[in-house]
Amino acid sequence: DAKTTQPPSMDCAEGRAANLPCNHSTISGNEYVYWYRQIHSQGPQYIIHGLKNNETNEMASLIITEDRKSSTLILPHATLRDTAVYYCIVRVADSNYQLIWGAGTKLIIKP
Amino acid sequence: GAGVSQSPSNKVTEKGKDVELRCDPISGHTALYWYRQSLGQGLEFLIYFQGNSAPDKSGLPSDRFSAERTGGSVSTLTIQRTQQEDSAVYLCASSFGSGTQYFGPGTRLLVL
């Protein structure tokens, strides 16, 4: 099962773009990259996911490198409410439902 | 619409007691998952239900843990003879098929 590596913490100024990196060098061809975030004392919140192509929705953009060994989650205009732990997850290859969670990145948005 | 709900939101119990945690998934979702999150850690998979198929119990840490899903909807996670190391946040998620999982707010369990 592919594992992910994320920096333990990052800061970003309010109003700027927050770019959160994730390495998943052992990802398989049929594994998706998912991003969730967890605001303190709440359940995880789905953000976005992708396989090969870059994806964008109302919350964020996901940029996946051509070799799929890494990706970046972009929050285009970070607000204080975006302060949370962000998890990059790959889906288990041969059991298409289980999510394997790492420690995530603690993103702190500063005014 | 309504999201995943869990009850109770907090539970304090004494070592050796049994506890039951409840999850109400999003209406129409066929799959239901239980995870456990210890302080400062990522989520640990416990069990998965999909429709009428036999559940995947591969993540349950011991035979003190069990779960059932009645009528393909509500699920109950039961921990028997609780231990202090069972203290954690227990999270439930649901999805339609094997699609995106949506999480509830969790139940914070403290075993004294």
PDB file of C-alpha atoms in Angstrom:
ATOM      1  CA  ASP A   1       0.000   0.000   0.000  1.00  0.00           C
ATOM      2  CA  ALA A   2       1.332   3.392  -0.933  1.00  0.00           C
ATOM      3  CA  LYS A   3       2.253   5.670   1.930  1.00  0.00           C
ATOM      4  CA  THR A   4       2.403   9.434   1.959  1.00  0.00           C
ATOM      5  CA  THR A   5       4.880  11.904   3.372  1.00  0.00           C
ATOM      6  CA  GLN A   6       3.845  15.399   4.414  1.00  0.00           C
ATOM      7  CA  PRO A   7       5.614  18.169   6.335  1.00  0.00           C
ATOM      8  CA  PRO A   8       4.392  18.203   9.938  1.00  0.00           C
ATOM      9  CA  SER A   9       3.522  21.891   9.925  1.00  0.00           C
ATOM     10  CA  MET A  10       3.272  24.983   7.729  1.00  0.00           C
ATOM     11  CA  ASP A  11       2.338  28.647   8.117  1.00  0.00           C
ATOM     12  CA  CYS A  12       0.572  30.842   5.597  1.00  0.00           C
ATOM     13  CA  ALA A  13      -0.541  34.470   5.667  1.00  0.00           C
ATOM     14  CA  GLU A  14      -4.243  35.161   5.473  1.00  0.00           C
ATOM     15  CA  GLY A  15      -5.323  35.982   1.920  1.00  0.00           C
ATOM     16  CA  ARG A  16      -2.344  34.246   0.332  1.00  0.00           C
ATOM     17  CA  ALA A  17      -2.348  30.897  -1.435  1.00  0.00           C
ATOM     18  CA  ALA A  18      -1.496  27.942   0.781  1.00  0.00           C
ATOM     19  CA  ASN A  19       0.431  25.205  -1.014  1.00  0.00           C
ATOM     20  CA  LEU A  20       0.565  21.877   0.810  1.00  0.00           C
ATOM     21  CA  PRO A  21       2.936  19.251  -0.601  1.00  0.00           C
ATOM     22  CA  CYS A  22       2.616  15.485  -0.408  1.00  0.00           C
ATOM     23  CA  ASN A  23       4.959  12.740  -1.555  1.00  0.00           C
ATOM     24  CA  HIS A  24       3.581   9.367  -2.566  1.00  0.00           C
ATOM     25  CA  SER A  25       6.483   7.859  -4.462  1.00  0.00           C
ATOM     26  CA  THR A  26       5.226   4.258  -4.295  1.00  0.00           C
ATOM     27  CA  ILE A  27       1.723   5.006  -5.538  1.00  0.00           C
ATOM     28  CA  SER A  28       0.227   2.449  -7.918  1.00  0.00           C
ATOM     29  CA  GLY A  29      -1.349   3.307 -11.239  1.00  0.00           C
ATOM     30  CA  ASN A  30      -4.893   2.717 -10.042  1.00  0.00           C
ATOM     31  CA  GLU A  31      -4.612   4.519  -6.696  1.00  0.00           C
ATOM     32  CA  TYR A  32      -6.285   7.864  -6.195  1.00  0.00           C
ATOM     33  CA  VAL A  33      -4.890  10.729  -4.131  1.00  0.00           C
ATOM     34  CA  TYR A  34      -7.392  12.106  -1.619  1.00  0.00           C
ATOM     35  CA  TRP A  35      -7.170  15.193   0.565  1.00  0.00           C
ATOM     36  CA  TYR A  36      -9.115  15.683   3.770  1.00  0.00           C
ATOM     37  CA  ARG A  37      -8.761  18.227   6.522  1.00  0.00           C
ATOM     38  CA  GLN A  38      -9.620  18.115  10.182  1.00  0.00           C
ATOM     39  CA  ILE A  39     -10.409  21.253  12.096  1.00  0.00           C
ATOM     40  CA  HIS A  40      -9.815  20.942  15.817  1.00  0.00           C
ATOM     41  CA  SER A  41     -12.287  18.607  17.550  1.00  0.00           C
ATOM     42  CA  GLN A  42     -14.259  17.924  14.371  1.00  0.00           C
ATOM     43  CA  GLY A  43     -14.524  14.946  12.032  1.00  0.00           C
ATOM     44  CA  PRO A  44     -12.421  14.949   8.847  1.00  0.00           C
ATOM     45  CA  GLN A  45     -13.810  16.985   5.953  1.00  0.00           C
ATOM     46  CA  TYR A  46     -13.395  15.844   2.352  1.00  0.00           C
ATOM     47  CA  ILE A  47     -11.638  18.403   0.129  1.00  0.00           C
ATOM     48  CA  ILE A  48     -10.732  16.926  -3.239  1.00  0.00           C
ATOM     49  CA  HIS A  49      -9.323  13.844  -4.966  1.00  0.00           C
ATOM     50  CA  GLY A  50      -7.676  12.939  -8.262  1.00  0.00           C
ATOM     51  CA  LEU A  51      -5.989  10.189 -10.240  1.00  0.00           C
ATOM     52  CA  LYS A  52      -3.791  11.745 -12.929  1.00  0.00           C
ATOM     53  CA  ASN A  53      -5.207  15.065 -14.014  1.00  0.00           C
ATOM     54  CA  ASN A  54      -5.244  18.260 -12.018  1.00  0.00           C
ATOM     55  CA  GLU A  55      -8.563  18.887 -10.290  1.00  0.00           C
ATOM     56  CA  THR A  56     -10.316  22.007  -9.025  1.00  0.00           C
ATOM     57  CA  ASN A  57     -13.442  22.526  -6.983  1.00  0.00           C
ATOM     58  CA  GLU A  58     -14.931  25.278  -4.857  1.00  0.00           C
ATOM     59  CA  MET A  59     -12.552  24.534  -1.993  1.00  0.00           C
ATOM     60  CA  ALA A  60      -9.180  23.869  -3.571  1.00  0.00           C
ATOM     61  CA  SER A  61      -7.041  22.759  -6.487  1.00  0.00           C
ATOM     62  CA  LEU A  62      -5.048  19.542  -6.685  1.00  0.00           C
ATOM     63  CA  ILE A  63      -1.910  19.413  -8.789  1.00  0.00           C
ATOM     64  CA  ILE A  64      -0.488  15.927  -9.445  1.00  0.00           C
ATOM     65  CA  THR A  65       2.929  15.554 -11.040  1.00  0.00           C
ATOM     66  CA  GLU A  66       3.185  13.685 -14.317  1.00  0.00           C
ATOM     67  CA  ASP A  67       4.952  10.741 -12.665  1.00  0.00           C
ATOM     68  CA  ARG A  68       2.286  10.793  -9.904  1.00  0.00           C
ATOM     69  CA  LYS A  69       4.938  10.572  -7.212  1.00  0.00           C
ATOM     70  CA  SER A  70       3.850  13.800  -5.562  1.00  0.00           C
ATOM     71  CA  SER A  71       0.999  16.261  -5.419  1.00  0.00           C
ATOM     72  CA  THR A  72       0.175  19.716  -4.085  1.00  0.00           C
ATOM     73  CA  LEU A  73      -3.051  20.936  -2.573  1.00  0.00           C
ATOM     74  CA  ILE A  74      -3.654  24.626  -3.182  1.00  0.00           C
ATOM     75  CA  LEU A  75      -6.007  26.777  -1.141  1.00  0.00           C
ATOM     76  CA  PRO A  76      -6.121  29.882  -3.339  1.00  0.00           C
ATOM     77  CA  HIS A  77      -7.046  32.526  -0.743  1.00  0.00           C
ATOM     78  CA  ALA A  78      -6.475  31.142   2.724  1.00  0.00           C
ATOM     79  CA  THR A  79      -8.626  32.394   5.596  1.00  0.00           C
ATOM     80  CA  LEU A  80      -8.259  31.918   9.330  1.00  0.00           C
ATOM     81  CA  ARG A  81     -10.932  29.203   9.143  1.00  0.00           C
ATOM     82  CA  ASP A  82      -8.607  27.128   6.972  1.00  0.00           C
ATOM     83  CA  THR A  83      -6.382  26.461   9.990  1.00  0.00           C
ATOM     84  CA  ALA A  84      -6.525  22.671  10.318  1.00  0.00           C
ATOM     85  CA  VAL A  85      -4.593  19.422   9.899  1.00  0.00           C
ATOM     86  CA  TYR A  86      -4.524  18.452   6.228  1.00  0.00           C
ATOM     87  CA  TYR A  87      -4.240  14.778   5.307  1.00  0.00           C
ATOM     88  CA  CYS A  88      -3.001  13.432   1.989  1.00  0.00           C
ATOM     89  CA  ILE A  89      -4.161   9.853   1.508  1.00  0.00           C
ATOM     90  CA  VAL A  90      -3.892   7.234  -1.192  1.00  0.00           C
ATOM     91  CA  ARG A  91      -6.536   4.609  -1.607  1.00  0.00           C
ATOM     92  CA  VAL A  92      -5.570   1.006  -0.928  1.00  0.00           C
ATOM     93  CA  ALA A  93      -4.979  -0.639  -4.280  1.00  0.00           C
ATOM     94  CA  ASP A  94      -6.637  -4.019  -3.882  1.00  0.00           C
ATOM     95  CA  SER A  95      -9.311  -3.026  -1.435  1.00  0.00           C
ATOM     96  CA  ASN A  96     -10.937  -0.061  -2.980  1.00  0.00           C
ATOM     97  CA  TYR A  97     -12.483   1.427   0.099  1.00  0.00           C
ATOM     98  CA  GLN A  98      -9.911   1.654   2.855  1.00  0.00           C
ATOM     99  CA  LEU A  99      -8.083   4.930   3.461  1.00  0.00           C
ATOM    100  CA  ILE A 100      -4.634   4.828   5.097  1.00  0.00           C
ATOM    101  CA  TRP A 101      -4.011   7.963   7.130  1.00  0.00           C
ATOM    102  CA  GLY A 102      -0.672   9.532   8.022  1.00  0.00           C
ATOM    103  CA  ALA A 103       0.004  12.288  10.528  1.00  0.00           C
ATOM    104  CA  GLY A 104      -0.899  15.115   8.140  1.00  0.00           C
ATOM    105  CA  THR A 105       0.270  18.728   7.947  1.00  0.00           C
ATOM    106  CA  LYS A 106      -0.795  21.229  10.575  1.00  0.00           C
ATOM    107  CA  LEU A 107      -1.553  24.391   8.569  1.00  0.00           C
ATOM    108  CA  ILE A 108      -1.723  27.609  10.541  1.00  0.00           C
ATOM    109  CA  ILE A 109      -3.143  30.669   8.802  1.00  0.00           C
ATOM    110  CA  LYS A 110      -1.806  33.873  10.328  1.00  0.00           C
ATOM    111  CA  PRO A 111      -3.561  37.248  10.172  1.00  0.00           C
TER     112      PRO A 111
ATOM    113  CA  GLY B   1     -28.993  17.562   3.597  1.00  0.00           C
ATOM    114  CA  ALA B   2     -28.181  15.877   6.891  1.00  0.00           C
ATOM    115  CA  GLY B   3     -24.676  14.579   7.323  1.00  0.00           C
ATOM    116  CA  VAL B   4     -23.348  11.661   9.334  1.00  0.00           C
ATOM    117  CA  SER B   5     -24.352  11.869  12.980  1.00  0.00           C
ATOM    118  CA  GLN B   6     -22.827  10.108  15.955  1.00  0.00           C
ATOM    119  CA  SER B   7     -23.859   9.692  19.560  1.00  0.00           C
ATOM    120  CA  PRO B   8     -22.941  10.273  22.250  1.00  0.00           C
ATOM    121  CA  SER B   9     -20.519  13.102  21.456  1.00  0.00           C
ATOM    122  CA  ASN B  10     -18.596  12.338  24.640  1.00  0.00           C
ATOM    123  CA  LYS B  11     -18.471   9.242  26.825  1.00  0.00           C
ATOM    124  CA  VAL B  12     -16.625   8.719  30.088  1.00  0.00           C
ATOM    125  CA  THR B  13     -16.574   5.202  31.467  1.00  0.00           C
ATOM    126  CA  GLU B  14     -14.755   3.112  34.008  1.00  0.00           C
ATOM    127  CA  LYS B  15     -12.255   0.439  33.074  1.00  0.00           C
ATOM    128  CA  GLY B  16     -14.000  -2.892  32.584  1.00  0.00           C
ATOM    129  CA  LYS B  17     -17.367  -1.459  31.578  1.00  0.00           C
ATOM    130  CA  ASP B  18     -18.974  -2.009  28.160  1.00  0.00           C
ATOM    131  CA  VAL B  19     -19.790   0.934  25.882  1.00  0.00           C
ATOM    132  CA  GLU B  20     -21.923   1.332  22.763  1.00  0.00           C
ATOM    133  CA  LEU B  21     -21.311   4.026  20.183  1.00  0.00           C
ATOM    134  CA  ARG B  22     -23.896   4.861  17.544  1.00  0.00           C
ATOM    135  CA  CYS B  23     -23.589   6.083  13.957  1.00  0.00           C
ATOM    136  CA  ASP B  24     -26.355   7.329  11.662  1.00  0.00           C
ATOM    137  CA  PRO B  25     -25.005   7.476   8.088  1.00  0.00           C
ATOM    138  CA  ILE B  26     -26.117   9.782   5.308  1.00  0.00           C
ATOM    139  CA  SER B  27     -29.435   8.578   3.920  1.00  0.00           C
ATOM    140  CA  GLY B  28     -28.950   6.409   0.844  1.00  0.00           C
ATOM    141  CA  HIS B  29     -25.302   5.675   1.498  1.00  0.00           C
ATOM    142  CA  THR B  30     -24.565   1.980   1.134  1.00  0.00           C
ATOM    143  CA  ALA B  31     -21.206   1.827   2.904  1.00  0.00           C
ATOM    144  CA  LEU B  32     -20.327   2.610   6.499  1.00  0.00           C
ATOM    145  CA  TYR B  33     -16.894   2.761   8.136  1.00  0.00           C
ATOM    146  CA  TRP B  34     -15.586   3.005  11.675  1.00  0.00           C
ATOM    147  CA  TYR B  35     -12.192   4.549  12.447  1.00  0.00           C
ATOM    148  CA  ARG B  36     -10.346   5.318  15.661  1.00  0.00           C
ATOM    149  CA  GLN B  37      -8.123   8.348  16.245  1.00  0.00           C
ATOM    150  CA  SER B  38      -5.793   8.570  19.188  1.00  0.00           C
ATOM    151  CA  LEU B  39      -4.575  11.969  20.360  1.00  0.00           C
ATOM    152  CA  GLY B  40      -2.381  13.642  17.758  1.00  0.00           C
ATOM    153  CA  GLN B  41      -2.520  10.674  15.404  1.00  0.00           C
ATOM    154  CA  GLY B  42      -4.077   9.898  12.052  1.00  0.00           C
ATOM    155  CA  LEU B  43      -7.110   7.687  11.685  1.00  0.00           C
ATOM    156  CA  GLU B  44      -6.949   3.921  12.197  1.00  0.00           C
ATOM    157  CA  PHE B  45      -9.397   1.800  10.206  1.00  0.00           C
ATOM    158  CA  LEU B  46     -11.569  -0.529  12.307  1.00  0.00           C
ATOM    159  CA  ILE B  47     -14.417  -2.027  10.269  1.00  0.00           C
ATOM    160  CA  TYR B  48     -16.321  -1.572   7.011  1.00  0.00           C
ATOM    161  CA  PHE B  49     -19.892  -2.457   5.986  1.00  0.00           C
ATOM    162  CA  GLN B  50     -21.052  -2.476   2.351  1.00  0.00           C
ATOM    163  CA  GLY B  51     -24.676  -3.257   1.628  1.00  0.00           C
ATOM    164  CA  ASN B  52     -25.593  -6.814   2.556  1.00  0.00           C
ATOM    165  CA  SER B  53     -22.054  -8.145   2.204  1.00  0.00           C
ATOM    166  CA  ALA B  54     -20.156  -9.588   5.144  1.00  0.00           C
ATOM    167  CA  PRO B  55     -18.339  -6.769   6.946  1.00  0.00           C
ATOM    168  CA  ASP B  56     -14.575  -6.364   6.747  1.00  0.00           C
ATOM    169  CA  LYS B  57     -13.461  -6.616  10.365  1.00  0.00           C
ATOM    170  CA  SER B  58      -9.742  -6.688   9.622  1.00  0.00           C
ATOM    171  CA  GLY B  59      -9.006  -3.492  11.563  1.00  0.00           C
ATOM    172  CA  LEU B  60     -10.638  -4.439  14.848  1.00  0.00           C
ATOM    173  CA  PRO B  61      -7.828  -4.462  17.451  1.00  0.00           C
ATOM    174  CA  SER B  62      -9.196  -7.254  19.634  1.00  0.00           C
ATOM    175  CA  ASP B  63     -12.223  -9.473  20.171  1.00  0.00           C
ATOM    176  CA  ARG B  64     -13.497  -6.944  22.697  1.00  0.00           C
ATOM    177  CA  PHE B  65     -14.514  -4.808  19.732  1.00  0.00           C
ATOM    178  CA  SER B  66     -17.571  -5.593  17.612  1.00  0.00           C
ATOM    179  CA  ALA B  67     -19.944  -3.731  15.364  1.00  0.00           C
ATOM    180  CA  GLU B  68     -23.244  -4.317  13.700  1.00  0.00           C
ATOM    181  CA  ARG B  69     -25.317  -2.499  11.156  1.00  0.00           C
ATOM    182  CA  THR B  70     -29.041  -2.986  11.359  1.00  0.00           C
ATOM    183  CA  GLY B  71     -31.279  -2.658   8.314  1.00  0.00           C
ATOM    184  CA  GLY B  72     -28.409  -1.386   6.216  1.00  0.00           C
ATOM    185  CA  SER B  73     -28.472   1.952   8.011  1.00  0.00           C
ATOM    186  CA  VAL B  74     -27.617   2.664  11.652  1.00  0.00           C
ATOM    187  CA  SER B  75     -24.480   1.076  13.088  1.00  0.00           C
ATOM    188  CA  THR B  76     -23.391   0.389  16.649  1.00  0.00           C
ATOM    189  CA  LEU B  77     -19.778  -0.119  17.714  1.00  0.00           C
ATOM    190  CA  THR B  78     -19.494  -2.029  20.987  1.00  0.00           C
ATOM    191  CA  ILE B  79     -16.407  -2.191  23.149  1.00  0.00           C
ATOM    192  CA  GLN B  80     -16.550  -4.772  25.929  1.00  0.00           C
ATOM    193  CA  ARG B  81     -14.484  -4.643  29.118  1.00  0.00           C
ATOM    194  CA  THR B  82     -13.000  -1.290  28.185  1.00  0.00           C
ATOM    195  CA  GLN B  83      -9.331  -0.597  28.842  1.00  0.00           C
ATOM    196  CA  GLN B  84      -7.567   2.731  29.257  1.00  0.00           C
ATOM    197  CA  GLU B  85      -5.852   2.297  25.896  1.00  0.00           C
ATOM    198  CA  ASP B  86      -9.309   2.312  24.266  1.00  0.00           C
ATOM    199  CA  SER B  87      -9.528   6.044  25.020  1.00  0.00           C
ATOM    200  CA  ALA B  88      -9.722   7.811  21.657  1.00  0.00           C
ATOM    201  CA  VAL B  89     -12.071   9.541  19.266  1.00  0.00           C
ATOM    202  CA  TYR B  90     -14.201   7.040  17.356  1.00  0.00           C
ATOM    203  CA  LEU B  91     -15.198   8.309  13.927  1.00  0.00           C
ATOM    204  CA  CYS B  92     -17.853   7.004  11.583  1.00  0.00           C
ATOM    205  CA  ALA B  93     -18.009   7.681   7.851  1.00  0.00           C
ATOM    206  CA  SER B  94     -20.391   6.708   5.065  1.00  0.00           C
ATOM    207  CA  SER B  95     -20.218   6.625   1.294  1.00  0.00           C
ATOM    208  CA  PHE B  96     -22.269   5.666  -1.702  1.00  0.00           C
ATOM    209  CA  GLY B  97     -20.652   2.502  -2.961  1.00  0.00           C
ATOM    210  CA  SER B  98     -16.887   2.892  -2.773  1.00  0.00           C
ATOM    211  CA  GLY B  99     -17.062   6.627  -3.375  1.00  0.00           C
ATOM    212  CA  THR B 100     -15.945   9.541  -1.262  1.00  0.00           C
ATOM    213  CA  GLN B 101     -16.260   8.992   2.479  1.00  0.00           C
ATOM    214  CA  TYR B 102     -18.031  11.626   4.564  1.00  0.00           C
ATOM    215  CA  PHE B 103     -17.356  11.729   8.275  1.00  0.00           C
ATOM    216  CA  GLY B 104     -19.362  12.365  11.394  1.00  0.00           C
ATOM    217  CA  PRO B 105     -18.177  14.546  14.293  1.00  0.00           C
ATOM    218  CA  GLY B 106     -16.914  11.571  16.308  1.00  0.00           C
ATOM    219  CA  THR B 107     -17.431  10.205  19.810  1.00  0.00           C
ATOM    220  CA  ARG B 108     -14.751  11.068  22.346  1.00  0.00           C
ATOM    221  CA  LEU B 109     -14.291   8.082  24.645  1.00  0.00           C
ATOM    222  CA  LEU B 110     -12.395   8.371  27.909  1.00  0.00           C
ATOM    223  CA  VAL B 111     -11.782   5.242  29.960  1.00  0.00           C
ATOM    224  CA  LEU B 112     -10.797   5.972  33.538  1.00  0.00           C
TER     225      LEU B 112
END
